[in-house]
Structures are given as structure tokens and as C-alpha cells.
Amino acid sequence: MTRSMTRSAPPNHSTRPAPVRRYGPAAGEPPLWADPRRWGSLIGLAGGLVFIVSSSPAFGPVVWIAGWVAGVALVAAALTAHYLRPVPLGPLTPPSPAALAIYGGCVIGELTAINLGSRALTAAGHDELRPALIAAVVGLHFLPFAWAFSERMFYWLGGLVATLGAVGLVAGLFGTAHAADAAAAAAGLVMLVIITLYARGRFAPRPTSGTTT
């Protein structure tokens, strides 16, 4: 007697649903190259690098080279996280007219404060403190962005950079040598670190379900 045997068909792996990307349009975000949070970070990265390379020479060539290396490495890490190995930053809320007005006002206020502050330092004979002044003003101008764009990262970015700049100003006024340069270089390093962490999704809202890819 012949027995007929039935075998179940192997599972068809091609029918498995493809993993859902949690960044870009699938997550309510613009495409990578059109996301203003990603290309807007380039301004902060450039500013942080300028702080480091323009202020670190006061401490000798070894520190200057180390600053260059650290700065470039952090910029590369941030760009990689933004564009080559992207992670979700969270859905983008289009900025309101009030938010755009705050942004424009902060930029104008930043330039005005740097100009007036630099003149005051020159009149007082403290030109060497200008790097710390710039760091303090740049940090302060970031703080309103946290509310305007609903990005808590700006609290950390603005708060730490402004504090470092203020400490450099005060220490310099009390006669600490190179205090302003040290504060500006440290502020630049902090800027690059925070922006890199932001690019890696450390400030993004945590997903309630699903898997990030």
C-alpha cells in the first residue's frame, strides 16, 4: 500500500512586511535633505568649530591641534548621524509666524548685543574678553528657540554656552589670563557635543511603539 505524504510549504519570507523607517516622511518628518533641523544644525556646527579653532591657539600648538581634531571629529559624527545613519528627530511642527518673528528678533538682537558689547569692552580696555562676550550672547540667543520651535535641546545648548561665556567674562575681568579664550573654546566644544547628541536622537521624543531602524 502506498502512503501519500503531505508536506507543508516552507514559509515565504518574501511576504514579511518590510521594516518601517522611523525617520523621514514615514515618521512625519521632511526628507533628510529638506529637514530644517538637520541642515540648520550645520550653522551650529560651523559656529562651534570656529569657537574652538579661533580661541585654542592661545594655549599653544598642541592644544590648537587637539582642538582641530576634536572639532572635526564631532562635526563628522554629527553629519554621519544626520545623513548617513539617520535616526528620528521627531515629527516636525511647522513654525508659526510668532516663532519666525522670535527667530529673526533673536538673530538681530544677537548681532546688536555683540556689536555694543564689543564697543564697551574696547572702551574699557578689555578687547581680550570679546570671545567670552560672543559666547555668552550666542548662548542667550539660543534660549528662546526652545519655546519657539519646541526643541528642548536649545535649553541645554543655550544655557551651557551662555554660562561658559559669562564665567569667562567675569574671570577675565578679575584678571585670569586667557579666561575668555578658554571659555570660548569650551563653549565651542559643548556646542558640537550637544548638536551631535541631538543628531543621534538623544533629544527626540521616545516612540510609544514600533522599532526604530
Short mmCIF file of N, CA, C and O in Angstrom, two decimals, residues 17-147:
data_model
loop_
_atom_site.label_atom_id
_atom_site.label_comp_id
_atom_site.label_asym_id
_atom_site.label_seq_id
_atom_site.Cartn_x
_atom_site.Cartn_y
_atom_site.Cartn_z
N PRO A 17 6.50 41.81 6.16
CA PRO A 17 6.47 43.26 5.93
C PRO A 17 7.85 43.87 6.13
O PRO A 17 8.61 43.47 7.01
N ALA A 18 8.17 44.81 5.28
CA ALA A 18 9.46 45.49 5.40
C ALA A 18 9.47 46.37 6.64
O ALA A 18 8.43 46.89 7.04
N PRO A 19 10.61 46.47 7.29
CA PRO A 19 10.67 47.33 8.47
C PRO A 19 10.33 48.77 8.11
O PRO A 19 10.68 49.26 7.04
N VAL A 20 9.62 49.42 9.00
CA VAL A 20 9.21 50.80 8.77
C VAL A 20 10.29 51.73 9.27
O VAL A 20 10.75 51.62 10.40
N ARG A 21 10.69 52.62 8.42
CA ARG A 21 11.68 53.60 8.84
C ARG A 21 11.00 54.64 9.72
O ARG A 21 9.93 55.15 9.39
N ARG A 22 11.62 54.97 10.82
CA ARG A 22 11.04 55.90 11.77
C ARG A 22 11.62 57.29 11.62
O ARG A 22 11.50 58.10 12.52
N TYR A 23 12.25 57.58 10.51
CA TYR A 23 12.68 58.93 10.23
C TYR A 23 12.18 59.29 8.83
O TYR A 23 11.76 58.43 8.05
N GLY A 24 12.20 60.56 8.50
CA GLY A 24 11.72 60.98 7.21
C GLY A 24 10.20 61.01 7.14
O GLY A 24 9.50 61.00 8.15
N PRO A 25 9.64 61.02 5.93
CA PRO A 25 8.19 61.14 5.76
C PRO A 25 7.40 60.05 6.48
O PRO A 25 6.27 60.30 6.91
N ALA A 26 7.96 58.84 6.64
CA ALA A 26 7.23 57.76 7.31
C ALA A 26 6.96 58.09 8.77
O ALA A 26 6.08 57.50 9.39
N ALA A 27 7.71 59.03 9.34
CA ALA A 27 7.53 59.38 10.74
C ALA A 27 7.04 60.81 10.91
O ALA A 27 7.18 61.39 11.99
N GLY A 28 6.48 61.38 9.84
CA GLY A 28 6.00 62.75 9.92
C GLY A 28 7.10 63.79 9.84
O GLY A 28 6.90 64.94 10.21
N GLU A 29 8.28 63.36 9.35
CA GLU A 29 9.40 64.29 9.19
C GLU A 29 9.59 64.60 7.71
O GLU A 29 9.23 63.80 6.85
N PRO A 30 10.20 65.74 7.39
CA PRO A 30 10.56 66.00 5.99
C PRO A 30 11.64 65.03 5.53
O PRO A 30 12.28 64.37 6.36
N PRO A 31 11.87 64.92 4.23
CA PRO A 31 13.02 64.14 3.75
C PRO A 31 14.31 64.66 4.37
O PRO A 31 14.41 65.83 4.75
N LEU A 32 15.31 63.77 4.47
CA LEU A 32 16.53 64.12 5.18
C LEU A 32 17.12 65.44 4.73
O LEU A 32 17.46 66.30 5.54
N TRP A 33 17.26 65.60 3.41
CA TRP A 33 17.94 66.79 2.90
C TRP A 33 17.08 68.03 2.97
O TRP A 33 17.57 69.14 2.75
N ALA A 34 15.78 67.88 3.26
CA ALA A 34 14.90 69.05 3.34
C ALA A 34 14.51 69.39 4.77
O ALA A 34 13.81 70.37 5.00
N ASP A 35 14.96 68.59 5.74
CA ASP A 35 14.58 68.83 7.13
C ASP A 35 15.37 70.03 7.67
O ASP A 35 16.60 69.98 7.77
N PRO A 36 14.69 71.12 8.03
CA PRO A 36 15.42 72.30 8.50
C PRO A 36 16.19 72.06 9.79
O PRO A 36 17.16 72.77 10.07
N ARG A 37 15.79 71.07 10.58
CA ARG A 37 16.55 70.77 11.79
C ARG A 37 17.90 70.17 11.47
O ARG A 37 18.88 70.40 12.18
N ARG A 38 17.96 69.41 10.40
CA ARG A 38 19.22 68.77 10.02
C ARG A 38 20.16 69.77 9.35
O ARG A 38 21.32 69.91 9.75
N TRP A 39 19.67 70.49 8.32
CA TRP A 39 20.58 71.44 7.68
C TRP A 39 20.78 72.67 8.55
O TRP A 39 21.82 73.34 8.47
N GLY A 40 19.82 72.97 9.45
CA GLY A 40 20.04 74.08 10.36
C GLY A 40 21.15 73.81 11.35
O GLY A 40 21.82 74.73 11.84
N SER A 41 21.37 72.53 11.66
CA SER A 41 22.45 72.17 12.57
C SER A 41 23.81 72.54 11.99
O SER A 41 24.79 72.72 12.76
N LEU A 42 23.91 72.66 10.67
CA LEU A 42 25.20 72.99 10.06
C LEU A 42 25.70 74.35 10.54
O LEU A 42 26.91 74.56 10.68
N ILE A 43 24.76 75.27 10.81
CA ILE A 43 25.17 76.60 11.30
C ILE A 43 25.81 76.47 12.67
O ILE A 43 26.87 77.05 12.94
N GLY A 44 25.18 75.70 13.55
CA GLY A 44 25.74 75.49 14.88
C GLY A 44 27.05 74.75 14.85
O GLY A 44 27.98 75.05 15.62
N LEU A 45 27.18 73.77 13.96
CA LEU A 45 28.43 73.03 13.84
C LEU A 45 29.57 73.95 13.38
O LEU A 45 30.68 73.90 13.92
N ALA A 46 29.27 74.79 12.40
CA ALA A 46 30.28 75.73 11.93
C ALA A 46 30.67 76.71 13.04
O ALA A 46 31.86 77.00 13.25
N GLY A 47 29.66 77.21 13.77
CA GLY A 47 29.95 78.15 14.84
C GLY A 47 30.78 77.53 15.95
O GLY A 47 31.73 78.15 16.46
N GLY A 48 30.44 76.31 16.33
CA GLY A 48 31.21 75.63 17.37
C GLY A 48 32.65 75.40 16.96
O GLY A 48 33.59 75.59 17.75
N LEU A 49 32.84 75.01 15.70
CA LEU A 49 34.20 74.76 15.21
C LEU A 49 35.00 76.07 15.19
O LEU A 49 36.19 76.08 15.54
N VAL A 50 34.35 77.18 14.80
CA VAL A 50 35.04 78.47 14.80
C VAL A 50 35.46 78.86 16.21
O VAL A 50 36.58 79.35 16.42
N PHE A 51 34.60 78.67 17.17
CA PHE A 51 34.96 78.96 18.57
C PHE A 51 36.23 78.20 18.97
O PHE A 51 37.13 78.76 19.60
N ILE A 52 36.27 76.93 18.64
CA ILE A 52 37.41 76.10 19.06
C ILE A 52 38.70 76.53 18.39
O ILE A 52 39.72 76.79 19.05
N VAL A 53 38.69 76.62 17.07
CA VAL A 53 39.94 76.85 16.34
C VAL A 53 40.42 78.29 16.45
O VAL A 53 41.61 78.57 16.27
N SER A 54 39.52 79.24 16.76
CA SER A 54 39.95 80.63 16.89
C SER A 54 40.43 80.97 18.29
O SER A 54 41.20 81.93 18.48
N SER A 55 40.00 80.20 19.30
CA SER A 55 40.37 80.52 20.68
C SER A 55 41.45 79.59 21.25
O SER A 55 42.18 79.99 22.16
N SER A 56 41.57 78.38 20.73
CA SER A 56 42.55 77.44 21.28
C SER A 56 44.00 77.80 21.00
O SER A 56 44.88 77.36 21.76
N PRO A 57 44.35 78.59 19.95
CA PRO A 57 45.76 78.92 19.75
C PRO A 57 46.40 79.64 20.93
O PRO A 57 47.63 79.61 21.08
N ALA A 58 45.60 80.29 21.78
CA ALA A 58 46.16 80.98 22.94
C ALA A 58 46.85 80.03 23.89
O ALA A 58 47.64 80.46 24.75
N PHE A 59 46.60 78.73 23.76
CA PHE A 59 47.15 77.75 24.69
C PHE A 59 48.23 76.88 24.05
O PHE A 59 48.60 75.84 24.59
N GLY A 60 48.74 77.31 22.89
CA GLY A 60 49.85 76.61 22.27
C GLY A 60 49.42 75.69 21.14
O GLY A 60 48.23 75.36 21.00
N PRO A 61 50.40 75.24 20.34
CA PRO A 61 50.07 74.44 19.15
C PRO A 61 49.48 73.08 19.48
O PRO A 61 48.66 72.57 18.71
N VAL A 62 49.88 72.48 20.59
CA VAL A 62 49.34 71.16 20.93
C VAL A 62 47.84 71.25 21.19
O VAL A 62 47.05 70.45 20.67
N VAL A 63 47.44 72.24 21.97
CA VAL A 63 46.01 72.42 22.26
C VAL A 63 45.26 72.80 20.99
O VAL A 63 44.14 72.33 20.75
N TRP A 64 45.87 73.64 20.16
CA TRP A 64 45.22 74.06 18.92
C TRP A 64 44.96 72.86 18.01
O TRP A 64 43.86 72.70 17.47
N ILE A 65 45.97 72.00 17.85
CA ILE A 65 45.80 70.82 17.01
C ILE A 65 44.77 69.87 17.62
O ILE A 65 43.91 69.32 16.91
N ALA A 66 44.85 69.68 18.94
CA ALA A 66 43.88 68.81 19.59
C ALA A 66 42.46 69.36 19.43
O ALA A 66 41.51 68.60 19.23
N GLY A 67 42.32 70.68 19.49
CA GLY A 67 41.02 71.29 19.27
C GLY A 67 40.49 71.04 17.87
O GLY A 67 39.32 70.74 17.67
N TRP A 68 41.38 71.21 16.88
CA TRP A 68 41.01 70.91 15.50
C TRP A 68 40.52 69.47 15.35
O TRP A 68 39.48 69.20 14.75
N VAL A 69 41.31 68.54 15.88
CA VAL A 69 40.98 67.12 15.75
C VAL A 69 39.63 66.82 16.40
O VAL A 69 38.76 66.16 15.82
N ALA A 70 39.45 67.30 17.64
CA ALA A 70 38.19 67.05 18.35
C ALA A 70 37.02 67.69 17.63
O ALA A 70 35.95 67.08 17.49
N GLY A 71 37.20 68.91 17.16
CA GLY A 71 36.12 69.61 16.48
C GLY A 71 35.71 68.92 15.19
O GLY A 71 34.51 68.70 14.94
N VAL A 72 36.69 68.58 14.37
CA VAL A 72 36.38 67.92 13.10
C VAL A 72 35.74 66.55 13.34
O VAL A 72 34.81 66.15 12.63
N ALA A 73 36.22 65.83 14.35
CA ALA A 73 35.64 64.51 14.65
C ALA A 73 34.17 64.64 15.07
O ALA A 73 33.33 63.84 14.64
N LEU A 74 33.86 65.64 15.87
CA LEU A 74 32.47 65.83 16.30
C LEU A 74 31.59 66.28 15.13
O LEU A 74 30.44 65.83 15.01
N VAL A 75 32.10 67.15 14.28
CA VAL A 75 31.34 67.56 13.10
C VAL A 75 31.06 66.35 12.21
O VAL A 75 29.93 66.17 11.72
N ALA A 76 32.06 65.52 12.00
CA ALA A 76 31.86 64.32 11.17
C ALA A 76 30.85 63.39 11.81
O ALA A 76 30.00 62.80 11.11
N ALA A 77 30.90 63.25 13.13
CA ALA A 77 29.94 62.38 13.81
C ALA A 77 28.52 62.91 13.67
O ALA A 77 27.57 62.14 13.45
N ALA A 78 28.36 64.22 13.79
CA ALA A 78 27.02 64.81 13.66
C ALA A 78 26.48 64.66 12.24
O ALA A 78 25.31 64.30 12.04
N LEU A 79 27.32 64.90 11.24
CA LEU A 79 26.87 64.77 9.85
C LEU A 79 26.54 63.32 9.52
O LEU A 79 25.58 63.05 8.78
N THR A 80 27.33 62.40 10.05
CA THR A 80 27.04 60.99 9.83
C THR A 80 25.69 60.62 10.43
O THR A 80 24.88 59.93 9.80
N ALA A 81 25.43 61.10 11.64
CA ALA A 81 24.16 60.79 12.29
C ALA A 81 22.99 61.45 11.59
O ALA A 81 21.89 60.89 11.53
N HIS A 82 23.20 62.61 11.03
CA HIS A 82 22.11 63.31 10.35
C HIS A 82 21.78 62.69 8.99
O HIS A 82 20.60 62.58 8.62
N TYR A 83 22.81 62.29 8.22
CA TYR A 83 22.59 61.97 6.82
C TYR A 83 22.98 60.55 6.39
O TYR A 83 22.41 60.02 5.44
N LEU A 84 23.95 59.95 7.05
CA LEU A 84 24.39 58.62 6.62
C LEU A 84 23.74 57.51 7.45
O LEU A 84 23.41 56.46 6.91
N ARG A 85 23.57 57.74 8.73
CA ARG A 85 22.92 56.75 9.60
C ARG A 85 21.85 57.48 10.42
O ARG A 85 21.95 57.59 11.64
N PRO A 86 20.83 57.98 9.74
CA PRO A 86 19.86 58.86 10.42
C PRO A 86 18.99 58.12 11.42
O PRO A 86 18.70 56.93 11.28
N VAL A 87 18.60 58.85 12.43
CA VAL A 87 17.66 58.38 13.45
C VAL A 87 16.54 59.41 13.53
O VAL A 87 16.67 60.53 13.04
N PRO A 88 15.41 59.05 14.16
CA PRO A 88 14.30 60.01 14.21
C PRO A 88 14.60 61.19 15.10
O PRO A 88 15.18 61.06 16.18
N LEU A 89 14.19 62.37 14.65
CA LEU A 89 14.26 63.58 15.46
C LEU A 89 12.89 63.94 16.02
O LEU A 89 12.78 64.83 16.86
N GLY A 90 11.88 63.23 15.56
CA GLY A 90 10.51 63.53 15.98
C GLY A 90 9.77 64.27 14.88
O GLY A 90 10.38 64.91 14.01
N PRO A 91 8.43 64.19 14.87
CA PRO A 91 7.67 64.91 13.84
C PRO A 91 7.98 66.40 13.88
O PRO A 91 8.17 66.98 14.94
N LEU A 92 8.02 66.99 12.69
CA LEU A 92 8.33 68.42 12.59
C LEU A 92 7.04 69.23 12.62
O LEU A 92 6.13 69.01 11.83
N THR A 93 6.97 70.15 13.56
CA THR A 93 5.85 71.08 13.63
C THR A 93 6.23 72.33 12.87
O THR A 93 7.23 72.99 13.23
N PRO A 94 5.48 72.70 11.83
CA PRO A 94 5.83 73.91 11.08
C PRO A 94 5.86 75.13 12.00
O PRO A 94 4.96 75.31 12.82
N PRO A 95 6.89 75.95 11.92
CA PRO A 95 6.98 77.11 12.81
C PRO A 95 5.87 78.11 12.54
O PRO A 95 5.51 78.37 11.39
N SER A 96 5.34 78.66 13.59
CA SER A 96 4.29 79.67 13.47
C SER A 96 4.91 81.01 13.09
O SER A 96 6.12 81.21 13.23
N PRO A 97 4.09 81.97 12.65
CA PRO A 97 4.64 83.31 12.38
C PRO A 97 5.31 83.91 13.61
O PRO A 97 6.33 84.61 13.48
N ALA A 98 4.77 83.63 14.80
CA ALA A 98 5.40 84.15 16.02
C ALA A 98 6.78 83.54 16.22
O ALA A 98 7.73 84.23 16.63
N ALA A 99 6.91 82.23 15.94
CA ALA A 99 8.21 81.58 16.08
C ALA A 99 9.24 82.17 15.12
O ALA A 99 10.40 82.40 15.49
N LEU A 100 8.82 82.42 13.89
CA LEU A 100 9.73 83.01 12.92
C LEU A 100 10.12 84.42 13.32
O LEU A 100 11.26 84.85 13.12
N ALA A 101 9.17 85.16 13.90
CA ALA A 101 9.47 86.50 14.37
C ALA A 101 10.47 86.46 15.53
O ALA A 101 11.39 87.29 15.60
N ILE A 102 10.30 85.48 16.42
CA ILE A 102 11.25 85.32 17.52
C ILE A 102 12.63 84.99 16.99
O ILE A 102 13.64 85.54 17.45
N TYR A 103 12.69 84.11 16.00
CA TYR A 103 13.97 83.75 15.41
C TYR A 103 14.66 84.98 14.83
O TYR A 103 15.85 85.24 15.11
N GLY A 104 13.94 85.73 14.02
CA GLY A 104 14.53 86.92 13.41
C GLY A 104 14.95 87.94 14.46
O GLY A 104 16.02 88.54 14.37
N GLY A 105 14.10 88.13 15.49
CA GLY A 105 14.44 89.08 16.54
C GLY A 105 15.66 88.66 17.32
O GLY A 105 16.49 89.50 17.70
N CYS A 106 15.79 87.36 17.57
CA CYS A 106 16.95 86.87 18.32
C CYS A 106 18.24 87.05 17.52
O CYS A 106 19.29 87.40 18.09
N VAL A 107 18.18 86.82 16.22
CA VAL A 107 19.38 87.00 15.40
C VAL A 107 19.80 88.46 15.38
O VAL A 107 20.99 88.81 15.54
N ILE A 108 18.81 89.35 15.20
CA ILE A 108 19.12 90.79 15.19
C ILE A 108 19.65 91.21 16.56
O ILE A 108 20.63 91.97 16.67
N GLY A 109 18.99 90.72 17.62
CA GLY A 109 19.45 91.06 18.97
C GLY A 109 20.85 90.55 19.25
O GLY A 109 21.66 91.21 19.91
N GLU A 110 21.16 89.34 18.73
CA GLU A 110 22.50 88.77 18.92
C GLU A 110 23.56 89.65 18.29
O GLU A 110 24.57 90.01 18.94
N LEU A 111 23.35 90.05 17.04
CA LEU A 111 24.34 90.88 16.35
C LEU A 111 24.48 92.24 17.02
O LEU A 111 25.59 92.77 17.15
N THR A 112 23.34 92.81 17.46
CA THR A 112 23.39 94.11 18.12
C THR A 112 24.13 94.03 19.44
O THR A 112 24.97 94.89 19.76
N ALA A 113 23.84 92.98 20.24
CA ALA A 113 24.49 92.84 21.54
C ALA A 113 26.00 92.62 21.39
O ALA A 113 26.79 93.16 22.17
N ILE A 114 26.40 91.83 20.39
CA ILE A 114 27.83 91.61 20.17
C ILE A 114 28.52 92.92 19.78
O ILE A 114 29.62 93.24 20.26
N ASN A 115 27.86 93.68 18.91
CA ASN A 115 28.44 94.96 18.47
C ASN A 115 28.58 95.94 19.63
O ASN A 115 29.66 96.49 19.87
N LEU A 116 27.50 96.13 20.39
CA LEU A 116 27.54 97.08 21.50
C LEU A 116 28.48 96.59 22.61
O LEU A 116 29.23 97.38 23.20
N GLY A 117 28.43 95.28 22.90
CA GLY A 117 29.31 94.74 23.94
C GLY A 117 30.77 94.86 23.56
O GLY A 117 31.62 95.16 24.42
N SER A 118 31.08 94.63 22.29
CA SER A 118 32.47 94.75 21.85
C SER A 118 32.97 96.18 21.99
O SER A 118 34.11 96.43 22.40
N ARG A 119 32.11 97.14 21.67
CA ARG A 119 32.49 98.54 21.83
C ARG A 119 32.74 98.88 23.30
O ARG A 119 33.69 99.60 23.63
N ALA A 120 31.88 98.33 24.17
CA ALA A 120 32.05 98.60 25.60
C ALA A 120 33.35 98.01 26.11
O ALA A 120 34.07 98.63 26.91
N LEU A 121 33.68 96.79 25.66
CA LEU A 121 34.94 96.18 26.10
C LEU A 121 36.14 96.96 25.58
O LEU A 121 37.14 97.13 26.30
N THR A 122 36.06 97.44 24.35
CA THR A 122 37.16 98.23 23.80
C THR A 122 37.35 99.52 24.59
O THR A 122 38.48 99.91 24.92
N ALA A 123 36.24 100.17 24.90
CA ALA A 123 36.33 101.41 25.67
C ALA A 123 36.91 101.18 27.06
O ALA A 123 37.59 102.05 27.62
N ALA A 124 36.66 100.00 27.62
CA ALA A 124 37.17 99.67 28.96
C ALA A 124 38.56 99.07 28.92
O ALA A 124 39.13 98.76 29.97
N GLY A 125 39.11 98.89 27.72
CA GLY A 125 40.45 98.32 27.60
C GLY A 125 40.49 96.82 27.79
O GLY A 125 41.52 96.28 28.23
N HIS A 126 39.40 96.14 27.45
CA HIS A 126 39.34 94.68 27.64
C HIS A 126 38.97 93.97 26.33
O HIS A 126 38.09 93.10 26.30
N ASP A 127 39.66 94.32 25.27
CA ASP A 127 39.39 93.67 23.98
C ASP A 127 39.58 92.16 24.06
O ASP A 127 38.94 91.41 23.31
N GLU A 128 40.46 91.71 24.92
CA GLU A 128 40.77 90.27 25.00
C GLU A 128 39.59 89.45 25.50
O GLU A 128 39.59 88.22 25.37
N LEU A 129 38.56 90.12 26.05
CA LEU A 129 37.41 89.39 26.59
C LEU A 129 36.31 89.19 25.54
O LEU A 129 35.28 88.58 25.84
N ARG A 130 36.53 89.66 24.34
CA ARG A 130 35.49 89.57 23.31
C ARG A 130 35.07 88.13 23.00
O ARG A 130 33.87 87.89 22.80
N PRO A 131 35.96 87.14 22.96
CA PRO A 131 35.49 85.76 22.70
C PRO A 131 34.47 85.28 23.72
O PRO A 131 33.49 84.61 23.37
N ALA A 132 34.67 85.63 25.00
CA ALA A 132 33.71 85.22 26.03
C ALA A 132 32.39 85.96 25.87
O ALA A 132 31.31 85.39 26.08
N LEU A 133 32.47 87.25 25.51
CA LEU A 133 31.24 88.01 25.25
C LEU A 133 30.43 87.36 24.14
O LEU A 133 29.20 87.17 24.27
N ILE A 134 31.09 87.02 23.05
CA ILE A 134 30.39 86.41 21.92
C ILE A 134 29.75 85.09 22.34
O ILE A 134 28.60 84.80 21.98
N ALA A 135 30.48 84.28 23.10
CA ALA A 135 29.93 83.00 23.56
C ALA A 135 28.70 83.22 24.42
O ALA A 135 27.68 82.52 24.27
N ALA A 136 28.76 84.19 25.33
CA ALA A 136 27.61 84.46 26.20
C ALA A 136 26.40 84.90 25.40
O ALA A 136 25.27 84.43 25.64
N VAL A 137 26.60 85.79 24.44
CA VAL A 137 25.48 86.29 23.64
C VAL A 137 24.91 85.20 22.74
O VAL A 137 23.69 85.05 22.61
N VAL A 138 25.79 84.42 22.12
CA VAL A 138 25.32 83.32 21.27
C VAL A 138 24.48 82.34 22.08
O VAL A 138 23.42 81.88 21.65
N GLY A 139 24.95 82.02 23.29
CA GLY A 139 24.18 81.10 24.14
C GLY A 139 22.82 81.67 24.49
O GLY A 139 21.80 80.97 24.41
N LEU A 140 22.77 82.95 24.87
CA LEU A 140 21.49 83.56 25.24
C LEU A 140 20.52 83.58 24.06
O LEU A 140 19.30 83.40 24.25
N HIS A 141 21.03 83.81 22.87
CA HIS A 141 20.11 83.91 21.73
C HIS A 141 19.50 82.56 21.36
O HIS A 141 18.47 82.50 20.68
N PHE A 142 20.11 81.45 21.84
CA PHE A 142 19.52 80.13 21.59
C PHE A 142 18.32 79.84 22.49
O PHE A 142 17.44 79.05 22.10
N LEU A 143 18.27 80.41 23.67
CA LEU A 143 17.27 80.02 24.66
C LEU A 143 15.83 80.19 24.17
O LEU A 143 15.01 79.29 24.37
N PRO A 144 15.46 81.32 23.55
CA PRO A 144 14.06 81.44 23.09
C PRO A 144 13.68 80.42 22.02
O PRO A 144 12.50 80.15 21.82
N PHE A 145 14.68 79.86 21.33
CA PHE A 145 14.36 78.87 20.30
C PHE A 145 13.71 77.62 20.89
O PHE A 145 12.95 76.93 20.21
N ALA A 146 14.01 77.32 22.14
CA ALA A 146 13.44 76.13 22.77
C ALA A 146 11.92 76.22 22.79
O ALA A 146 11.23 75.22 22.54
N TRP A 147 11.40 77.39 23.09
CA TRP A 147 9.94 77.57 23.08
C TRP A 147 9.42 77.75 21.66
O TRP A 147 8.41 77.14 21.28
#
